[in-house]
GROMACS .gro file of C-alpha atoms in nm:
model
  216
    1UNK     CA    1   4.050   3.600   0.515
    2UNK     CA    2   4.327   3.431   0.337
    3UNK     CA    3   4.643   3.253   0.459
    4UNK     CA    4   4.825   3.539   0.311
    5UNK     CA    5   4.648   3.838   0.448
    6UNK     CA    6   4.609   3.625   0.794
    7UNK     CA    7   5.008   3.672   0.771
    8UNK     CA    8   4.989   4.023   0.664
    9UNK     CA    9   4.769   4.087   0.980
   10UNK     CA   10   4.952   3.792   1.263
   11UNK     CA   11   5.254   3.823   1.121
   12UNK     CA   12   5.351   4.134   1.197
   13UNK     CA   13   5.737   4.316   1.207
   14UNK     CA   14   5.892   4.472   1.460
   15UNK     CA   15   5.924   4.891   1.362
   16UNK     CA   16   6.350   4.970   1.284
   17UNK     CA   17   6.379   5.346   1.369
   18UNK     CA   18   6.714   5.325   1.174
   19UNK     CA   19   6.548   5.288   0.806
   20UNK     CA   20   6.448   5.601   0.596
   21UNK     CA   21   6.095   5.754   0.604
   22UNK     CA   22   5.835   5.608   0.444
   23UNK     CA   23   5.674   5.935   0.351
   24UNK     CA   24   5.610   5.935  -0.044
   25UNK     CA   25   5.782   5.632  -0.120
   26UNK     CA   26   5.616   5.428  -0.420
   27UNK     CA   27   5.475   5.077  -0.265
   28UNK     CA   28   5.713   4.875  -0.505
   29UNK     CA   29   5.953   4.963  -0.248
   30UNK     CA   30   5.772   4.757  -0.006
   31UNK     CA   31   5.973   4.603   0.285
   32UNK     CA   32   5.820   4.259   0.428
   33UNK     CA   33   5.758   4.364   0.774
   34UNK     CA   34   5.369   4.441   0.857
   35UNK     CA   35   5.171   4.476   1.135
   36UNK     CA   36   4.848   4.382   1.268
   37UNK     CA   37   4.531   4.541   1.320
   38UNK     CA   38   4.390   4.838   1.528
   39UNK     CA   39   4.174   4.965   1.781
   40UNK     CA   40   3.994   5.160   1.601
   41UNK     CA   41   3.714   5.416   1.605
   42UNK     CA   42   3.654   5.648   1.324
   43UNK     CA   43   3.685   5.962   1.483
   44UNK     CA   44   3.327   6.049   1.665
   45UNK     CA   45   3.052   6.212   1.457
   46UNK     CA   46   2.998   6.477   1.687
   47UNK     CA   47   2.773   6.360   1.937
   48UNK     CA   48   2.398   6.385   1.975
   49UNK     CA   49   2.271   6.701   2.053
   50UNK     CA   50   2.621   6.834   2.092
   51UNK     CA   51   2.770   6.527   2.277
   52UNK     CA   52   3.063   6.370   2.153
   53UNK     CA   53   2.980   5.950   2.013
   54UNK     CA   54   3.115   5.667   2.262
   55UNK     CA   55   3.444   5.640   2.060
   56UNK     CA   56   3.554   6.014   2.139
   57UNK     CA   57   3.368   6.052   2.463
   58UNK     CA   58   3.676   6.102   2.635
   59UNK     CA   59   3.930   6.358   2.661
   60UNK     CA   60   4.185   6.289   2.376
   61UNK     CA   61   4.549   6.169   2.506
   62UNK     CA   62   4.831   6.424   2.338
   63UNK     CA   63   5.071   6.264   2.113
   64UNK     CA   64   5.338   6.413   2.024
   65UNK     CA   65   5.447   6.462   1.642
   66UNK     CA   66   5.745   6.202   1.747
   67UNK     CA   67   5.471   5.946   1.791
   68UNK     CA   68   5.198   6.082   1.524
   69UNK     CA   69   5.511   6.023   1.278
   70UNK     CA   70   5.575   5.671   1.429
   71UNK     CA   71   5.193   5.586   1.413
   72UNK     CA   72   5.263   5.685   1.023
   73UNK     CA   73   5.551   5.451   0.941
   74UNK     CA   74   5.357   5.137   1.104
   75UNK     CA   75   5.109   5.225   0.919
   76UNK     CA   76   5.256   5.261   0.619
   77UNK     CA   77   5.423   4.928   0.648
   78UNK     CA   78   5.079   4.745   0.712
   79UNK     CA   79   4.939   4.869   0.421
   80UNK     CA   80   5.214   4.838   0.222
   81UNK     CA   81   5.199   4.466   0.287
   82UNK     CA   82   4.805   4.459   0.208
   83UNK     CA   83   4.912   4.590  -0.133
   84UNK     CA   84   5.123   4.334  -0.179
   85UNK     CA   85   4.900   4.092  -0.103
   86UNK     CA   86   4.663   4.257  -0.343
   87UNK     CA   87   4.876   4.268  -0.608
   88UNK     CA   88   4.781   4.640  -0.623
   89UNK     CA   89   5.028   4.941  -0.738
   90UNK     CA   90   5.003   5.237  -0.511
   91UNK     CA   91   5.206   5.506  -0.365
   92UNK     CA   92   5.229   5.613  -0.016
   93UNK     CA   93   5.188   5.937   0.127
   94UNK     CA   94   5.222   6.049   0.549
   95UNK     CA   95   5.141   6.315   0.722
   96UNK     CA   96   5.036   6.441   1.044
   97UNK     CA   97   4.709   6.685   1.074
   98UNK     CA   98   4.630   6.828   1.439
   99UNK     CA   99   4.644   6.534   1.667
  100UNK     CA  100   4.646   6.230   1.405
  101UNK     CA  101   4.847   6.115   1.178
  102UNK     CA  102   4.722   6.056   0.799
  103UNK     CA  103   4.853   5.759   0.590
  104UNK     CA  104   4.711   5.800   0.203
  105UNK     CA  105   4.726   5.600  -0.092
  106UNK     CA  106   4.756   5.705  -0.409
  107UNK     CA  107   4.720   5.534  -0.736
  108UNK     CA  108   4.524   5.455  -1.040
  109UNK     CA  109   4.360   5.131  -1.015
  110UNK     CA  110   4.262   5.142  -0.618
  111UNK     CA  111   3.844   5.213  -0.646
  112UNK     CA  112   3.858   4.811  -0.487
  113UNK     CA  113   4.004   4.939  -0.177
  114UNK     CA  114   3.714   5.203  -0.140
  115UNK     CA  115   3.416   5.048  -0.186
  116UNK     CA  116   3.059   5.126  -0.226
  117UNK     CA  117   3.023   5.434   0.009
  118UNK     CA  118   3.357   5.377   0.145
  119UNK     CA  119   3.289   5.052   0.353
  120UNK     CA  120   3.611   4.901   0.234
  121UNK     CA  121   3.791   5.183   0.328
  122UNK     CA  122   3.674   5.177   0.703
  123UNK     CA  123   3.743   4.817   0.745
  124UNK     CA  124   4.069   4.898   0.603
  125UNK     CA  125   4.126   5.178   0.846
  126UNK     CA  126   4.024   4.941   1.125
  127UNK     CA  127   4.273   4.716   1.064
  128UNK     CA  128   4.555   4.970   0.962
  129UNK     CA  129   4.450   5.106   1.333
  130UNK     CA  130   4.471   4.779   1.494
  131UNK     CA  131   4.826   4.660   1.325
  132UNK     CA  132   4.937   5.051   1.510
  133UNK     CA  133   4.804   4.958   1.828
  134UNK     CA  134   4.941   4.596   1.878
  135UNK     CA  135   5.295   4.803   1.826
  136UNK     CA  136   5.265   5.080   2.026
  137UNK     CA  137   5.055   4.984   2.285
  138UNK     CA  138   4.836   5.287   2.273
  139UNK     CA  139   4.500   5.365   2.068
  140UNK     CA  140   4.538   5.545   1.813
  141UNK     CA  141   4.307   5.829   1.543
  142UNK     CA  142   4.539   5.740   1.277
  143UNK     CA  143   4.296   5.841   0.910
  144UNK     CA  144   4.350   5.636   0.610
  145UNK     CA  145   4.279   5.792   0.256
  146UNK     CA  146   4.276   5.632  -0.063
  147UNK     CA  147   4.298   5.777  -0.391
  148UNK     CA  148   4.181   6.096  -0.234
  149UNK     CA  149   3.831   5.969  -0.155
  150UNK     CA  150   3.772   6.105   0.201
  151UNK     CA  151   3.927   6.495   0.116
  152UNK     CA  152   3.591   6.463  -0.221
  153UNK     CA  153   3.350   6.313   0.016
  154UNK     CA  154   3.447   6.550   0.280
  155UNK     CA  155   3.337   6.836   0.026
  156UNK     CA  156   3.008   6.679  -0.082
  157UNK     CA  157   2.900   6.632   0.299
  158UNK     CA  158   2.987   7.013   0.362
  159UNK     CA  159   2.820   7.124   0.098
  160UNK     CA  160   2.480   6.850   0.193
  161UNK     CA  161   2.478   6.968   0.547
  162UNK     CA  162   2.481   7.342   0.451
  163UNK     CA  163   2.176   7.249   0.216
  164UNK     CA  164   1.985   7.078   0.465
  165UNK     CA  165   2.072   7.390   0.767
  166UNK     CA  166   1.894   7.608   0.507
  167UNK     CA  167   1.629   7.372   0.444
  168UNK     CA  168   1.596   7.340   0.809
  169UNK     CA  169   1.581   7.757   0.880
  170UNK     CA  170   1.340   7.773   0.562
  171UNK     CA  171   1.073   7.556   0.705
  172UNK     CA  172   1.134   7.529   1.073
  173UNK     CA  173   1.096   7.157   0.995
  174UNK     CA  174   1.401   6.891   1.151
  175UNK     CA  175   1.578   6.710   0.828
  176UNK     CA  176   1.668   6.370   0.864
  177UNK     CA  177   1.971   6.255   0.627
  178UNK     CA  178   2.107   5.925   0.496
  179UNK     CA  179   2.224   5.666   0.716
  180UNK     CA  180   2.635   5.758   0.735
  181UNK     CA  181   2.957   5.643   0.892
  182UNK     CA  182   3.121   5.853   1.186
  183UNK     CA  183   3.368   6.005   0.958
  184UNK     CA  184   3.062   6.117   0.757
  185UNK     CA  185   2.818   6.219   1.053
  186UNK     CA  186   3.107   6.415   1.190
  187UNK     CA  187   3.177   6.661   0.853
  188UNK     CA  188   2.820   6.687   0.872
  189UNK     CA  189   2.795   6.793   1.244
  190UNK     CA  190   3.029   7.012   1.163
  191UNK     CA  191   2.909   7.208   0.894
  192UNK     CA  192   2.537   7.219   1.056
  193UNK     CA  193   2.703   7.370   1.362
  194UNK     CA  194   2.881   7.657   1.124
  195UNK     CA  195   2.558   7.750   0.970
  196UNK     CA  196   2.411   7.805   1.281
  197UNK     CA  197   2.209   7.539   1.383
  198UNK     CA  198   2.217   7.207   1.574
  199UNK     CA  199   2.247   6.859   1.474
  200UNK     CA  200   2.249   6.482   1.661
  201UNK     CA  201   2.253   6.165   1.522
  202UNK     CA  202   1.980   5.892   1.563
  203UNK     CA  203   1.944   5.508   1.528
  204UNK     CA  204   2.211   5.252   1.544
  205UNK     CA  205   2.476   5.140   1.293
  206UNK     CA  206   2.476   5.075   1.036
  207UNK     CA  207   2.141   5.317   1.004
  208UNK     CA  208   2.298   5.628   1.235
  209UNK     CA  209   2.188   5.926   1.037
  210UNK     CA  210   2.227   6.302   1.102
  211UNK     CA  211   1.907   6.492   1.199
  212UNK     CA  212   1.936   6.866   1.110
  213UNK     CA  213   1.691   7.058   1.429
  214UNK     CA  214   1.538   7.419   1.405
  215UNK     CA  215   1.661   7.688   1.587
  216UNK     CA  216   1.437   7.637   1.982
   0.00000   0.00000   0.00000
């Protein structure tokens, strides 16, 4: 890592609950103060065999909206300053879904901050996770989109575990799939379990896959 983006990460400012929201604000409106990184687990991929994965293993702590919003802004800020640092044009969207709060990006030129299968986006979450944590004190589920990527990929994994559920009732045969990330495994999980049928994951990262079972 750079001397600049180990500033962007060390360097980090302390949160003013006086300025305006952050929500929708175009990141050429960048203020300097960031944070750094976060505690982070993607959120769990459902478990094998119906049991949650070590990162959501236990009982979720309630936040309330006061904090998911605060989570946001810090965010925000951090990855506001990575932009900056990037010398990458981007505009910044919160909002708070269920029990997390959801930080997206949005802009034309930002396929670098995805990756090949997303990997740059995870590490990016990581950090965006860890920069929330060293201010609040508390672990947070905070999700980080960019450029929509994770709302398209969440529709392709749907739609590939309901394909391989029906493959799986059709010939009574388990179906092993790709090697995925938890945010992956989990949309996965979850569309096995509303077709009917069971799921775990197998093997270690960066090779944990989904395995599709047969009804019995």
């Amino acid at each position: 890592m750079s001397q600049q983006e180990d500033a962007v990460v060390e360097g980090a400012g302390t949160h003013d609950e006086g300025k305006p929201s952050l929500a929708s604000r175009p990141a050429d409106d960048r203020r300097p103060e960031h944070e750094g990184s976060g505690a982070g687990d993607e959120p769990s991929d459902g478990g094998d065999a119906g049991t949650a994965e070590p990162d959501e293993a236990a009982a979720p702590v309630r936040v309330s909206v006061a904090d998911l919003e605060l989570e946001g802004e810090i965010a925000a800020d951090y990855i506001e300053g990575l932009l900056d640092v990037a010398d990458l044009d981007g505009d910044i969207d919160m909002d708070v879904e269920g029990d997390r709060a959801v930080v997206s990006v949005v802009g034309a030129t930002l396929s670098e901050l995805v990756g090949r299968r997303g990997e740059v986006l995870e590490a990016l979450q990581e950090l965006t996770r860890l920069a929330v944590h060293q201010q609040t004190g508390n672990r947070t589920r905070m999700m980080l989109d960019v450029g929509g990527y994770r709302q398209r990929r969440r529709a392709e994994l749907a739609e590939a575990g309901q394909d391989a559920a029906e493959e799986v009732r059709r010939t009574g045969q388990p179906k092993k799939l790709w090697p995925m990330n938890p945010f992956e495994r989990k949309v996965v999980h979850d569309a096995v379990a509303a077709a009917g049928l069971r799921s775990e994951s197998e093997g270690e990262e960066p090779e944990r896959r989904v395995v599709v079972l047969p009804v019995g």
